């Protein structure tokens, strides 16, 4: 196994997801579903590492990808004005993908995963909406928000198929990658609402938000390396791939 | 007044409807106070709860156990509520039933997350039912409703549409969820296939009539009764039955043209309403609604003798004759 094989597996999953949610009008106005390759990688991690992976698990992984795509569509909706045809259809593409994931799992009678994913969506929405609450949250609480948004659905998938031993890599890896991305976007002048909230949460305190997030990134990197070094079941190629993923992201940030 | 009449109509189901109402509150309970506020806002806006009512009545023809039936009645109402929250974003609606919509009270994103939360809660709730057929029916309905909404957006302000386009649209937009409410109530109640089919078809015909009446009321009811300006559908580009029946009328053509450019004055709206209200189109639309009602009543006739047959007829007739 090498990086090419891993990349091909991710591409194959993407293609399968696209196939299952193809809709002529929605593609025309909203484009293909938005998928995060880092999330897809961790979704496939047990498979790439050689775990038993049958057709049902493959179909389940596709539906997890579809749910991510569904929620990402709704993240694209403008806060104040969604009157354009594209925006209206973006609302519907999210709803359509959501219906499709349910339809696929209903056809295979996979009620436990329907339950887990719907509970996961509930948790994710409860975290995402914090951006619009008047309550003040600490920077650590915002890390928790990011973590739930990034990992909750994959965590539920792991639970259903007893892949929980991969959770520490997935949790640490996805939070780390997202924090790197948040920092990079900020450096490029396109900070997300979440970054702004994190910034507000440390205003008036010691240290800049950049240094606080960088410190968290370093700590997560150490933790991830520790997991990788001590893991006896994760293949070496995968360990290298995960380290490479982080290094590549870091390079992007440092290049700014 | 109309809601009161409906409540009286199913007064003997009141204790079970109260259970559904309580369960809706529980299902919408969230660790997020913002979602709680938005959900409470929706619950307080009320609604006719016709979908749960159809589930309950249909299930009464079989083995009725409210503890089981609520597991499908509650999700159907939640799905309806969630789709309204998202529809208000699509339609940029600030008012529904005379109250501010979630998107107007907060913003579009809050409405999106609240809607997603409610959809997910509906599915979480329905997983207490192990019968795969129930999930397959519900999932197909959800996808088809979405397809209907996509078609509705594609058809906005489209002049060259006919009655077939309209019926195809309202089937998905409204009739399907009512059809599924009756079908799922019957399936969970353990009815045989033949009677499930009769109830399913009943739901479809009633749903078609319901939407036609809704589309008529958008022109004939007052702003106060509607809780939004009369004629809102057409202002948003939705060509409904009364307009299709009047599509060659010069005032209507002019109005559609102006509405497509968001160039409608209050005087234009009032003139359009006057033309529609004084036309024969309303009468023709009522006739079409009544045709669907008659078909619905035929399905009731085919059901085995049961006290709930009268209830089905009464609710269907109420829906067909309601004033707003």
Coordinates of C-alpha atoms in Angstrom, one line a residue, chain B:
Chain B
X1 CA -62.3 29.4 14.6
X2 CA -61.5 26.9 11.8
X3 CA -58.9 25.2 14.0
X4 CA -61.4 25.0 16.8
X5 CA -63.9 23.3 14.5
X6 CA -61.2 20.8 13.6
X7 CA -60.4 20.2 17.2
X8 CA -64.1 19.5 17.9
X9 CA -64.2 17.1 15.0
X10 CA -61.6 14.9 16.5
X11 CA -62.5 15.5 20.1
X12 CA -62.7 11.7 20.8
X13 CA -59.0 11.5 19.8
X14 CA -58.1 14.4 22.1
X15 CA -56.2 12.4 24.7
X16 CA -54.0 10.8 22.1
X17 CA -53.5 14.1 20.3
X18 CA -52.4 15.5 23.6
X19 CA -49.9 12.7 23.9
X20 CA -48.5 13.5 20.5
X21 CA -48.3 17.2 21.4
X22 CA -46.3 16.3 24.6
X23 CA -44.1 14.0 22.6
X24 CA -43.4 16.7 20.0
X25 CA -42.2 18.9 22.9
X26 CA -40.0 16.2 24.2
X27 CA -38.6 15.4 20.7
X28 CA -37.7 19.1 20.2
X29 CA -35.9 19.4 23.5
X30 CA -32.3 20.2 22.9
X31 CA -29.1 20.9 24.8
X32 CA -28.9 24.1 22.8
X33 CA -31.0 26.9 24.2
X34 CA -31.2 28.6 20.8
X35 CA -32.7 25.4 19.2
X36 CA -35.0 25.2 22.2
X37 CA -36.2 28.8 21.6
X38 CA -36.6 28.2 17.9
X39 CA -38.5 25.0 18.5
X40 CA -40.7 26.5 21.1
X41 CA -41.4 29.3 18.6
X42 CA -42.6 26.7 16.1
X43 CA -44.7 24.7 18.6
X44 CA -46.4 27.9 19.8
X45 CA -47.3 28.7 16.2
X46 CA -49.4 25.6 16.4
X47 CA -50.8 24.0 13.3
X48 CA -53.7 21.7 12.4
X49 CA -51.7 18.5 13.2
X50 CA -53.6 16.9 10.4
X51 CA -50.8 14.4 9.6
X52 CA -50.7 12.9 13.1
X53 CA -54.5 12.9 13.1
X54 CA -54.5 10.8 9.8
X55 CA -52.0 8.4 11.3
X56 CA -54.2 7.9 14.4
X57 CA -57.4 7.5 12.5
X58 CA -55.8 5.0 10.0
X59 CA -54.3 3.0 12.8
X60 CA -57.7 2.8 14.5
X61 CA -58.8 0.4 11.7
X62 CA -56.2 -2.1 13.0
X63 CA -54.5 -3.0 16.3
X64 CA -54.4 0.4 17.9
X65 CA -51.7 1.1 20.5
X66 CA -50.9 4.7 21.0
X67 CA -47.4 3.9 22.4
X68 CA -46.5 2.4 19.0
X69 CA -48.5 4.7 16.8
X70 CA -47.0 7.8 18.3
X71 CA -43.6 6.6 17.0
X72 CA -44.8 7.3 13.4
X73 CA -47.2 10.1 14.1
X74 CA -44.6 12.3 15.8
X75 CA -41.9 12.0 13.1
X76 CA -44.4 12.8 10.4
X77 CA -45.3 16.0 12.1
X78 CA -41.6 16.8 12.8
X79 CA -40.8 16.3 9.1
X80 CA -43.6 18.6 8.1
X81 CA -42.3 21.2 10.6
X82 CA -38.7 21.0 9.5
X83 CA -39.7 21.3 5.9
X84 CA -41.7 24.5 6.7
X85 CA -38.6 26.0 8.4
X86 CA -36.5 25.4 5.3
X87 CA -39.3 26.5 3.0
X88 CA -39.4 29.8 4.7
X89 CA -35.7 30.3 3.8
X90 CA -36.4 29.3 0.2
X91 CA -39.4 31.6 0.0
X92 CA -37.8 34.4 2.0
X93 CA -40.9 34.4 4.2
X94 CA -41.0 36.5 7.3
X95 CA -44.4 35.5 8.4
X96 CA -46.2 32.2 8.9
X97 CA -49.5 31.8 10.6
X98 CA -49.2 35.4 11.6
X99 CA -45.9 34.9 13.5
X100 CA -42.3 35.6 12.6
X101 CA -40.6 32.6 10.9
X102 CA -37.4 31.2 12.4
X103 CA -35.4 32.8 9.6
X104 CA -37.0 36.2 10.3
X105 CA -36.7 35.9 14.1
X106 CA -33.0 34.8 13.9
X107 CA -31.4 34.2 10.5
X108 CA -31.2 31.8 7.6
X109 CA -28.4 29.7 9.1
X110 CA -30.3 29.3 12.4
X111 CA -33.3 28.1 10.3
X112 CA -31.1 25.7 8.4
X113 CA -29.6 24.1 11.6
X114 CA -33.0 24.1 13.3
X115 CA -34.6 22.3 10.4
X116 CA -31.7 19.8 10.2
X117 CA -32.0 19.2 13.9
X118 CA -35.8 18.6 13.6
X119 CA -35.3 16.3 10.6
X120 CA -32.7 14.3 12.5
X121 CA -34.9 14.1 15.6
X122 CA -37.7 12.7 13.4
X123 CA -35.5 9.9 12.1
X124 CA -34.0 9.3 15.5
X125 CA -37.6 8.9 16.8
X126 CA -38.8 6.6 14.0
X127 CA -35.9 4.2 14.6
X128 CA -37.9 2.8 17.5
X129 CA -39.9 1.1 14.8
X130 CA -38.1 -2.0 13.5
X131 CA -40.4 -2.6 10.5
X132 CA -38.1 -1.9 7.5
X133 CA -41.1 -1.2 5.3
X134 CA -42.0 1.8 7.4
X135 CA -38.6 3.3 6.9
X136 CA -38.7 2.6 3.2
X137 CA -42.1 4.4 2.8
X138 CA -40.9 7.4 4.8
X139 CA -37.6 7.7 3.1
X140 CA -39.1 7.6 -0.3
X141 CA -41.6 10.2 0.7
X142 CA -38.9 12.5 2.0
X143 CA -36.9 12.2 -1.3
X144 CA -40.0 12.7 -3.4
X145 CA -41.1 15.8 -1.4
X146 CA -37.7 17.3 -2.2
X147 CA -38.0 16.5 -5.8
X148 CA -41.3 18.2 -5.8
X149 CA -39.8 21.3 -4.3
X150 CA -37.0 21.3 -6.9
X151 CA -39.7 21.2 -9.6
X152 CA -41.6 24.0 -7.9
X153 CA -38.5 26.2 -8.1
X154 CA -37.9 25.3 -11.7
X155 CA -41.5 26.1 -12.5
X156 CA -41.5 29.5 -10.9
X157 CA -42.9 32.2 -13.2
X158 CA -42.9 29.6 -16.0
X159 CA -45.7 30.7 -18.3
X160 CA -46.0 27.6 -20.4
X161 CA -47.3 25.2 -17.7
X162 CA -50.5 23.2 -17.7
X163 CA -52.7 21.5 -15.2
X164 CA -50.7 18.3 -15.4
X165 CA -47.6 20.2 -14.2
X166 CA -49.6 21.7 -11.4
X167 CA -51.0 18.4 -10.2
X168 CA -47.6 16.7 -10.4
X169 CA -46.2 19.5 -8.2
X170 CA -48.9 19.5 -5.5
X171 CA -48.8 15.7 -5.4
X172 CA -45.2 15.8 -4.2
X173 CA -45.5 19.0 -2.3
X174 CA -48.5 18.1 -0.1
X175 CA -50.4 15.0 -1.1
X176 CA -47.5 12.6 -0.6
X177 CA -47.0 13.3 3.1
X178 CA -50.7 13.0 3.8
X179 CA -50.8 9.8 1.8
X180 CA -47.9 8.4 3.7
X181 CA -49.5 9.5 7.0
X182 CA -52.5 7.3 6.2
X183 CA -50.4 4.5 4.8
X184 CA -48.0 4.4 7.7
X185 CA -50.7 4.6 10.3
X186 CA -52.3 1.6 8.6
X187 CA -49.0 -0.3 8.3
X188 CA -48.1 0.2 12.0
X189 CA -51.6 -0.7 12.9
X190 CA -51.1 -4.0 11.2
X191 CA -53.8 -3.7 8.5
X192 CA -53.9 -6.0 5.5
X193 CA -52.4 -4.9 2.2
X194 CA -55.8 -4.2 0.6
X195 CA -56.9 -1.8 3.4
X196 CA -53.5 -0.2 3.6
X197 CA -54.0 0.6 -0.1
X198 CA -57.4 2.1 0.4
X199 CA -56.2 4.3 3.2
X200 CA -53.1 5.3 1.2
X201 CA -55.3 6.3 -1.8
X202 CA -57.6 8.2 0.6
X203 CA -54.7 10.1 1.9
X204 CA -53.5 11.0 -1.6
X205 CA -56.9 12.3 -2.7
X206 CA -57.5 14.2 0.4
X207 CA -54.0 15.7 0.1
X208 CA -54.6 16.9 -3.4
X209 CA -57.9 18.5 -2.3
X210 CA -56.2 20.0 0.7
X211 CA -53.5 21.7 -1.5
X212 CA -56.1 22.9 -4.0
X213 CA -58.1 24.5 -1.2
X214 CA -54.9 26.0 0.2
X215 CA -54.1 27.5 -3.2
X216 CA -57.7 28.9 -3.5
X217 CA -57.5 30.4 0.0
X218 CA -54.3 32.2 -0.8
X219 CA -56.5 34.4 -3.0
X220 CA -59.8 34.4 -1.3
X221 CA -58.9 34.7 2.4
X222 CA -57.9 38.0 4.0
X223 CA -54.4 38.9 4.9
X224 CA -55.4 38.6 8.6
X225 CA -56.8 35.1 8.2
X226 CA -53.7 34.0 6.2
X227 CA -51.2 35.6 8.5
X228 CA -49.5 36.9 5.4
X229 CA -50.5 39.0 2.4
X230 CA -53.1 37.3 0.2
X231 CA -51.7 36.4 -3.2
X232 CA -48.2 35.6 -1.7
X233 CA -47.9 32.4 -3.8
X234 CA -48.1 34.3 -7.0
X235 CA -45.9 37.1 -5.8
X236 CA -43.3 34.3 -5.3
X237 CA -43.8 33.0 -8.7
X238 CA -45.9 29.9 -7.8
X239 CA -48.4 29.4 -10.5
X240 CA -51.3 27.7 -8.7
X241 CA -54.6 26.4 -10.0
X242 CA -56.7 29.6 -9.9
X243 CA -53.9 31.3 -11.9
X244 CA -53.5 28.5 -14.4
X245 CA -57.3 28.7 -15.0
X246 CA -56.9 32.4 -15.7
X247 CA -53.6 32.5 -17.5
X248 CA -54.9 34.2 -20.6
X249 CA -56.4 37.1 -18.6
X250 CA -54.5 40.3 -19.5
X251 CA -54.4 41.6 -15.8
X252 CA -53.0 38.3 -14.6
X253 CA -50.4 38.1 -17.4
X254 CA -49.3 41.6 -16.6
X255 CA -49.1 40.8 -12.9
X256 CA -47.0 37.7 -13.5
X257 CA -44.7 39.7 -15.7
X258 CA -44.3 42.4 -13.0
X259 CA -43.9 39.8 -10.2
X260 CA -41.1 38.1 -12.1
X261 CA -39.3 41.4 -12.0
X262 CA -40.2 42.0 -8.3
X263 CA -42.0 45.2 -9.6
X264 CA -45.4 44.8 -8.0
X265 CA -47.1 47.6 -6.2
X266 CA -49.8 47.2 -3.5
X267 CA -52.4 48.5 -6.1
X268 CA -51.3 45.8 -8.5
X269 CA -51.7 43.1 -5.9
X270 CA -55.2 44.4 -5.0
X271 CA -56.2 44.5 -8.6
X272 CA -55.0 41.0 -9.2
X273 CA -56.9 39.7 -6.2
X274 CA -60.1 41.4 -7.4
X275 CA -59.8 39.8 -10.8
X276 CA -59.2 36.3 -9.3
X277 CA -61.9 36.6 -6.7
X278 CA -64.5 37.8 -9.2
X279 CA -63.6 35.2 -11.8
X280 CA -65.0 31.7 -12.5
X281 CA -61.6 30.2 -11.7
X282 CA -62.3 29.9 -8.0
X283 CA -65.5 28.0 -8.7
X284 CA -63.7 25.7 -11.2
X285 CA -60.9 25.1 -8.7
X286 CA -63.4 24.2 -6.0
X287 CA -65.0 21.7 -8.4
X288 CA -61.6 20.1 -9.0
X289 CA -61.0 19.9 -5.3
X290 CA -64.5 18.3 -4.8
X291 CA -63.7 15.7 -7.5
X292 CA -60.7 14.6 -5.4
X293 CA -62.8 14.6 -2.3
X294 CA -65.4 12.3 -3.9
X295 CA -62.6 9.9 -4.9
X296 CA -61.4 10.0 -1.3
X297 CA -64.8 9.2 0.0
X298 CA -65.1 6.2 -2.4
X299 CA -61.9 4.8 -0.8
X300 CA -63.6 5.2 2.6
X301 CA -66.6 3.3 1.4
X302 CA -64.3 0.4 0.4
X303 CA -63.0 0.1 4.0
X304 CA -64.5 -2.4 6.4
X305 CA -67.2 -1.2 8.7
X306 CA -65.8 0.8 11.6
X307 CA -66.8 3.8 13.6
X308 CA -63.7 5.6 12.2
X309 CA -65.1 5.6 8.7
X310 CA -67.4 8.5 9.7
X311 CA -64.4 10.3 11.2
X312 CA -62.4 9.9 7.9
X313 CA -65.3 11.3 6.0
X314 CA -65.8 14.2 8.4
X315 CA -62.1 15.2 8.4
X316 CA -62.0 14.9 4.6
X317 CA -65.1 17.1 4.1
X318 CA -63.8 19.6 6.7
X319 CA -60.5 19.9 4.7
X320 CA -62.4 20.4 1.5
X321 CA -64.7 23.1 2.9
X322 CA -62.4 25.0 5.2
X323 CA -62.3 28.7 5.0
X324 CA -58.6 29.3 5.9

